[in-house]
């Protein structure tokens, strides 16, 4: 059986949890306590030397250590429902928007959070190497998150979903990003009516409660 190495409080493994739920894939879960530093333990380094979650062990024993690989594997192994697009044009659009949400959304939030939170001192980047915080990056991250919300709202003014005309992995990534932004005290409000409409629609999907 597939095994997901997860952390219930972290945004990145939440993307994998939602993906697994949307595809209806039965799997085992192993919780990794990031607050306790369990991702840096010798036992977990044997699973993922990069010391990050999610990690996914396939039925064949292959270990995938990032959301890009996990998504590609699960889409190929369990193609229905298709979440990376069906036609060449859809696949390109989903890939483009998913990258945009990762870079302008998730990475901006992480930039703001990891460079300003006292508990993250010397842990400004995830992984096995300690990096010092840079306060200026936190300020830039906040500005980027606010601009990200403006861009998503504009996109959703003319589209029901983030990428194509159907639910895709880009919507999963965007839900996680929008929810994660609360950690840096940024939330969609009346200035983002289309974003609020989309998020309310996403809340109707059972996977989004994970």
mmCIF file of N, CA and C in Angstrom, residues 69-153:
data_model
loop_
_atom_site.group_PDB
_atom_site.id
_atom_site.type_symbol
_atom_site.label_atom_id
_atom_site.label_comp_id
_atom_site.label_asym_id
_atom_site.label_seq_id
_atom_site.Cartn_x
_atom_site.Cartn_y
_atom_site.Cartn_z
ATOM 1 N N UNK A 69 6.757 15.395 -8.030
ATOM 2 C CA UNK A 69 6.922 13.976 -8.335
ATOM 3 C C UNK A 69 5.708 13.172 -7.881
ATOM 4 N N UNK A 70 5.187 13.491 -6.714
ATOM 5 C CA UNK A 70 4.021 12.777 -6.197
ATOM 6 C C UNK A 70 2.826 12.956 -7.136
ATOM 7 N N UNK A 71 2.608 14.183 -7.577
ATOM 8 C CA UNK A 71 1.494 14.467 -8.473
ATOM 9 C C UNK A 71 1.656 13.751 -9.805
ATOM 10 N N UNK A 72 2.863 13.809 -10.370
ATOM 11 C CA UNK A 72 3.110 13.155 -11.661
ATOM 12 C C UNK A 72 2.895 11.652 -11.556
ATOM 13 N N UNK A 73 3.370 11.042 -10.472
ATOM 14 C CA UNK A 73 3.226 9.596 -10.296
ATOM 15 C C UNK A 73 1.754 9.208 -10.136
ATOM 16 N N UNK A 74 1.050 9.907 -9.245
ATOM 17 C CA UNK A 74 -0.334 9.532 -8.978
ATOM 18 C C UNK A 74 -1.226 9.766 -10.194
ATOM 19 N N UNK A 75 -0.956 10.821 -10.958
ATOM 20 C CA UNK A 75 -1.752 11.067 -12.162
ATOM 21 C C UNK A 75 -1.537 9.964 -13.185
ATOM 22 N N UNK A 76 -0.289 9.503 -13.324
ATOM 23 C CA UNK A 76 0.003 8.439 -14.289
ATOM 24 C C UNK A 76 -0.526 7.088 -13.810
ATOM 25 N N UNK A 77 -0.408 6.846 -12.517
ATOM 26 C CA UNK A 77 -0.813 5.549 -11.961
ATOM 27 C C UNK A 77 -2.324 5.452 -11.802
ATOM 28 N N UNK A 78 -2.952 6.590 -11.460
ATOM 29 C CA UNK A 78 -4.409 6.637 -11.241
ATOM 30 C C UNK A 78 -4.964 7.797 -12.059
ATOM 31 N N UNK A 79 -5.154 7.597 -13.357
ATOM 32 C CA UNK A 79 -5.470 8.719 -14.245
ATOM 33 C C UNK A 79 -6.856 9.335 -14.075
ATOM 34 N N UNK A 80 -7.750 8.665 -13.373
ATOM 35 C CA UNK A 80 -9.093 9.216 -13.189
ATOM 36 C C UNK A 80 -9.386 9.522 -11.728
ATOM 37 N N UNK A 81 -9.942 10.694 -11.448
ATOM 38 C CA UNK A 81 -10.204 11.772 -12.398
ATOM 39 C C UNK A 81 -8.908 12.482 -12.802
ATOM 40 N N UNK A 82 -8.839 12.982 -14.040
ATOM 41 C CA UNK A 82 -7.620 13.673 -14.475
ATOM 42 C C UNK A 82 -7.494 15.038 -13.799
ATOM 43 N N UNK A 83 -6.377 15.281 -13.162
ATOM 44 C CA UNK A 83 -6.178 16.553 -12.442
ATOM 45 C C UNK A 83 -5.038 17.385 -13.022
ATOM 46 N N UNK A 84 -4.387 16.876 -14.052
ATOM 47 C CA UNK A 84 -3.331 17.634 -14.724
ATOM 48 C C UNK A 84 -3.733 18.040 -16.134
ATOM 49 N N UNK A 85 -5.022 17.956 -16.439
ATOM 50 C CA UNK A 85 -5.501 18.278 -17.772
ATOM 51 C C UNK A 85 -5.571 17.041 -18.642
ATOM 52 N N UNK A 86 -6.363 17.137 -19.711
ATOM 53 C CA UNK A 86 -6.513 16.009 -20.631
ATOM 54 C C UNK A 86 -5.879 16.290 -21.989
ATOM 55 N N UNK A 87 -6.174 17.419 -22.579
ATOM 56 C CA UNK A 87 -5.604 17.762 -23.882
ATOM 57 C C UNK A 87 -4.235 18.404 -23.686
ATOM 58 N N UNK A 88 -3.421 18.472 -24.746
ATOM 59 C CA UNK A 88 -2.137 19.172 -24.622
ATOM 60 C C UNK A 88 -2.290 20.605 -24.120
ATOM 61 N N UNK A 89 -3.306 21.301 -24.613
ATOM 62 C CA UNK A 89 -3.514 22.688 -24.174
ATOM 63 C C UNK A 89 -3.875 22.749 -22.691
ATOM 64 N N UNK A 90 -4.747 21.849 -22.245
ATOM 65 C CA UNK A 90 -5.118 21.826 -20.829
ATOM 66 C C UNK A 90 -3.929 21.488 -19.946
ATOM 67 N N UNK A 91 -3.130 20.523 -20.359
ATOM 68 C CA UNK A 91 -1.951 20.152 -19.569
ATOM 69 C C UNK A 91 -0.999 21.338 -19.422
ATOM 70 N N UNK A 92 -0.835 22.094 -20.492
ATOM 71 C CA UNK A 92 0.042 23.257 -20.435
ATOM 72 C C UNK A 92 -0.527 24.326 -19.514
ATOM 73 N N UNK A 93 -1.848 24.547 -19.604
ATOM 74 C CA UNK A 93 -2.473 25.580 -18.777
ATOM 75 C C UNK A 93 -2.412 25.217 -17.295
ATOM 76 N N UNK A 94 -2.681 23.970 -16.974
ATOM 77 C CA UNK A 94 -2.612 23.531 -15.574
ATOM 78 C C UNK A 94 -1.184 23.655 -15.054
ATOM 79 N N UNK A 95 -0.216 23.217 -15.849
ATOM 80 C CA UNK A 95 1.183 23.306 -15.416
ATOM 81 C C UNK A 95 1.591 24.752 -15.178
ATOM 82 N N UNK A 96 1.181 25.642 -16.072
ATOM 83 C CA UNK A 96 1.548 27.050 -15.953
ATOM 84 C C UNK A 96 0.941 27.686 -14.710
ATOM 85 N N UNK A 97 -0.355 27.463 -14.496
ATOM 86 C CA UNK A 97 -0.992 28.061 -13.332
ATOM 87 C C UNK A 97 -0.521 27.436 -12.030
ATOM 88 N N UNK A 98 -0.262 26.154 -12.037
ATOM 89 C CA UNK A 98 0.235 25.525 -10.817
ATOM 90 C C UNK A 98 1.595 26.097 -10.437
ATOM 91 N N UNK A 99 2.448 26.284 -11.431
ATOM 92 C CA UNK A 99 3.755 26.891 -11.167
ATOM 93 C C UNK A 99 3.585 28.309 -10.647
ATOM 94 N N UNK A 100 2.685 29.065 -11.248
ATOM 95 C CA UNK A 100 2.458 30.448 -10.835
ATOM 96 C C UNK A 100 2.000 30.513 -9.379
ATOM 97 N N UNK A 101 1.067 29.647 -9.019
ATOM 98 C CA UNK A 101 0.564 29.647 -7.639
ATOM 99 C C UNK A 101 1.662 29.235 -6.662
ATOM 100 N N UNK A 102 2.474 28.272 -7.032
ATOM 101 C CA UNK A 102 3.585 27.862 -6.173
ATOM 102 C C UNK A 102 4.566 29.014 -5.960
ATOM 103 N N UNK A 103 4.971 29.651 -7.075
ATOM 104 C CA UNK A 103 6.027 30.669 -6.988
ATOM 105 C C UNK A 103 5.525 31.973 -6.380
ATOM 106 N N UNK A 104 4.389 32.471 -6.864
ATOM 107 C CA UNK A 104 3.891 33.759 -6.405
ATOM 108 C C UNK A 104 3.080 33.657 -5.122
ATOM 109 N N UNK A 105 2.572 32.469 -4.831
ATOM 110 C CA UNK A 105 1.756 32.294 -3.639
ATOM 111 C C UNK A 105 2.478 31.589 -2.513
ATOM 112 N N UNK A 106 2.668 30.282 -2.656
ATOM 113 C CA UNK A 106 3.255 29.503 -1.564
ATOM 114 C C UNK A 106 4.655 29.970 -1.196
ATOM 115 N N UNK A 107 5.492 30.223 -2.196
ATOM 116 C CA UNK A 107 6.856 30.642 -1.881
ATOM 117 C C UNK A 107 6.886 32.033 -1.256
ATOM 118 N N UNK A 108 5.993 32.914 -1.681
ATOM 119 C CA UNK A 108 5.930 34.250 -1.085
ATOM 120 C C UNK A 108 5.514 34.180 0.380
ATOM 121 N N UNK A 109 4.531 33.330 0.675
ATOM 122 C CA UNK A 109 4.085 33.171 2.067
ATOM 123 C C UNK A 109 5.204 32.589 2.914
ATOM 124 N N UNK A 110 5.863 31.569 2.395
ATOM 125 C CA UNK A 110 6.980 30.960 3.127
ATOM 126 C C UNK A 110 8.093 31.975 3.349
ATOM 127 N N UNK A 111 8.345 32.820 2.348
ATOM 128 C CA UNK A 111 9.362 33.862 2.470
ATOM 129 C C UNK A 111 9.024 34.799 3.624
ATOM 130 N N UNK A 112 7.759 35.214 3.699
ATOM 131 C CA UNK A 112 7.341 36.117 4.775
ATOM 132 C C UNK A 112 7.395 35.438 6.135
ATOM 133 N N UNK A 113 6.905 34.205 6.197
ATOM 134 C CA UNK A 113 6.808 33.499 7.476
ATOM 135 C C UNK A 113 8.167 33.072 8.008
ATOM 136 N N UNK A 114 8.961 32.404 7.177
ATOM 137 C CA UNK A 114 10.201 31.813 7.659
ATOM 138 C C UNK A 114 11.270 32.863 7.957
ATOM 139 N N UNK A 115 11.119 34.069 7.403
ATOM 140 C CA UNK A 115 12.106 35.115 7.660
ATOM 141 C C UNK A 115 11.685 36.098 8.748
ATOM 142 N N UNK A 116 10.554 35.830 9.398
ATOM 143 C CA UNK A 116 10.087 36.749 10.443
ATOM 144 C C UNK A 116 9.745 36.060 11.753
ATOM 145 N N UNK A 117 9.512 34.768 11.734
ATOM 146 C CA UNK A 117 9.062 34.057 12.927
ATOM 147 C C UNK A 117 10.238 33.662 13.818
ATOM 148 N N UNK A 118 10.231 34.074 15.092
ATOM 149 C CA UNK A 118 11.354 33.738 15.978
ATOM 150 C C UNK A 118 11.666 32.246 16.026
ATOM 151 N N UNK A 119 10.643 31.405 15.972
ATOM 152 C CA UNK A 119 10.869 29.958 16.036
ATOM 153 C C UNK A 119 11.626 29.448 14.816
ATOM 154 N N UNK A 120 11.673 30.249 13.742
ATOM 155 C CA UNK A 120 12.360 29.853 12.520
ATOM 156 C C UNK A 120 13.761 30.452 12.408
ATOM 157 N N UNK A 121 14.257 31.036 13.481
ATOM 158 C CA UNK A 121 15.609 31.587 13.451
ATOM 159 C C UNK A 121 16.593 30.506 13.009
ATOM 160 N N UNK A 122 17.398 30.845 12.013
ATOM 161 C CA UNK A 122 18.368 29.911 11.411
ATOM 162 C C UNK A 122 17.705 28.763 10.657
ATOM 163 N N UNK A 123 16.383 28.856 10.443
ATOM 164 C CA UNK A 123 15.673 27.842 9.656
ATOM 165 C C UNK A 123 14.852 28.543 8.566
ATOM 166 N N UNK A 124 15.458 29.528 7.923
ATOM 167 C CA UNK A 124 14.736 30.331 6.941
ATOM 168 C C UNK A 124 14.374 29.543 5.696
ATOM 169 N N UNK A 125 15.023 28.416 5.482
ATOM 170 C CA UNK A 125 14.681 27.524 4.379
ATOM 171 C C UNK A 125 14.530 26.110 4.934
ATOM 172 N N UNK A 126 13.571 25.348 4.404
ATOM 173 C CA UNK A 126 13.445 23.959 4.861
ATOM 174 C C UNK A 126 14.609 23.130 4.353
ATOM 175 N N UNK A 127 14.797 21.976 4.974
ATOM 176 C CA UNK A 127 15.851 21.079 4.514
ATOM 177 C C UNK A 127 16.910 20.842 5.568
ATOM 178 N N UNK A 128 17.971 20.138 5.202
ATOM 179 C CA UNK A 128 18.979 19.725 6.182
ATOM 180 C C UNK A 128 19.972 20.811 6.579
ATOM 181 N N UNK A 129 19.997 21.931 5.834
ATOM 182 C CA UNK A 129 20.980 22.992 6.082
ATOM 183 C C UNK A 129 20.303 24.178 6.756
ATOM 184 N N UNK A 130 20.946 24.745 7.794
ATOM 185 C CA UNK A 130 20.420 25.924 8.479
ATOM 186 C C UNK A 130 20.814 27.199 7.732
ATOM 187 N N UNK A 131 19.817 28.078 7.507
ATOM 188 C CA UNK A 131 20.071 29.359 6.862
ATOM 189 C C UNK A 131 19.492 30.474 7.729
ATOM 190 N N UNK A 132 20.224 31.590 7.887
ATOM 191 C CA UNK A 132 19.722 32.689 8.720
ATOM 192 C C UNK A 132 18.553 33.413 8.069
ATOM 193 N N UNK A 133 17.755 34.053 8.904
ATOM 194 C CA UNK A 133 16.649 34.853 8.403
ATOM 195 C C UNK A 133 17.156 36.159 7.788
ATOM 196 N N UNK A 134 16.398 36.666 6.817
ATOM 197 C CA UNK A 134 16.668 37.959 6.203
ATOM 198 C C UNK A 134 15.380 38.768 6.312
ATOM 199 N N UNK A 135 15.309 39.709 7.254
ATOM 200 C CA UNK A 135 14.052 40.435 7.484
ATOM 201 C C UNK A 135 13.486 41.105 6.233
ATOM 202 N N UNK A 136 14.346 41.595 5.370
ATOM 203 C CA UNK A 136 13.866 42.258 4.160
ATOM 204 C C UNK A 136 13.062 41.304 3.270
ATOM 205 N N UNK A 137 13.434 40.024 3.299
ATOM 206 C CA UNK A 137 12.692 39.052 2.515
ATOM 207 C C UNK A 137 11.285 38.858 3.071
ATOM 208 N N UNK A 138 11.141 38.986 4.393
ATOM 209 C CA UNK A 138 9.813 38.881 4.995
ATOM 210 C C UNK A 138 8.922 40.015 4.505
ATOM 211 N N UNK A 139 9.464 41.203 4.444
ATOM 212 C CA UNK A 139 8.693 42.358 3.966
ATOM 213 C C UNK A 139 8.305 42.178 2.501
ATOM 214 N N UNK A 140 9.257 41.733 1.707
ATOM 215 C CA UNK A 140 8.961 41.498 0.296
ATOM 216 C C UNK A 140 7.916 40.405 0.135
ATOM 217 N N UNK A 141 8.014 39.345 0.954
ATOM 218 C CA UNK A 141 7.064 38.255 0.875
ATOM 219 C C UNK A 141 5.641 38.721 1.121
ATOM 220 N N UNK A 142 5.443 39.585 2.115
ATOM 221 C CA UNK A 142 4.107 40.091 2.405
ATOM 222 C C UNK A 142 3.544 40.871 1.217
ATOM 223 N N UNK A 143 4.385 41.696 0.606
ATOM 224 C CA UNK A 143 3.940 42.460 -0.561
ATOM 225 C C UNK A 143 3.568 41.515 -1.704
ATOM 226 N N UNK A 144 4.334 40.466 -1.876
ATOM 227 C CA UNK A 144 4.057 39.507 -2.944
ATOM 228 C C UNK A 144 2.748 38.757 -2.699
ATOM 229 N N UNK A 145 2.477 38.404 -1.452
ATOM 230 C CA UNK A 145 1.237 37.694 -1.137
ATOM 231 C C UNK A 145 0.030 38.566 -1.452
ATOM 232 N N UNK A 146 0.100 39.839 -1.088
ATOM 233 C CA UNK A 146 -1.014 40.739 -1.363
ATOM 234 C C UNK A 146 -1.249 40.889 -2.863
ATOM 235 N N UNK A 147 -0.175 40.977 -3.638
ATOM 236 C CA UNK A 147 -0.306 41.053 -5.080
ATOM 237 C C UNK A 147 -0.846 39.745 -5.660
ATOM 238 N N UNK A 148 -0.451 38.638 -5.071
ATOM 239 C CA UNK A 148 -0.944 37.323 -5.491
ATOM 240 C C UNK A 148 -2.459 37.236 -5.353
ATOM 241 N N UNK A 149 -3.012 37.750 -4.268
ATOM 242 C CA UNK A 149 -4.453 37.741 -4.074
ATOM 243 C C UNK A 149 -5.146 38.592 -5.136
ATOM 244 N N UNK A 150 -4.553 39.737 -5.471
ATOM 245 C CA UNK A 150 -5.117 40.601 -6.514
ATOM 246 C C UNK A 150 -5.160 39.853 -7.848
ATOM 247 N N UNK A 151 -4.076 39.150 -8.177
ATOM 248 C CA UNK A 151 -4.000 38.431 -9.444
ATOM 249 C C UNK A 151 -4.982 37.257 -9.494
ATOM 250 N N UNK A 152 -5.091 36.521 -8.391
ATOM 251 C CA UNK A 152 -6.051 35.414 -8.352
ATOM 252 C C UNK A 152 -7.475 35.935 -8.498
ATOM 253 N N UNK A 153 -7.785 37.023 -7.819
ATOM 254 C CA UNK A 153 -9.130 37.585 -7.912
ATOM 255 C C UNK A 153 -9.459 37.980 -9.343
#
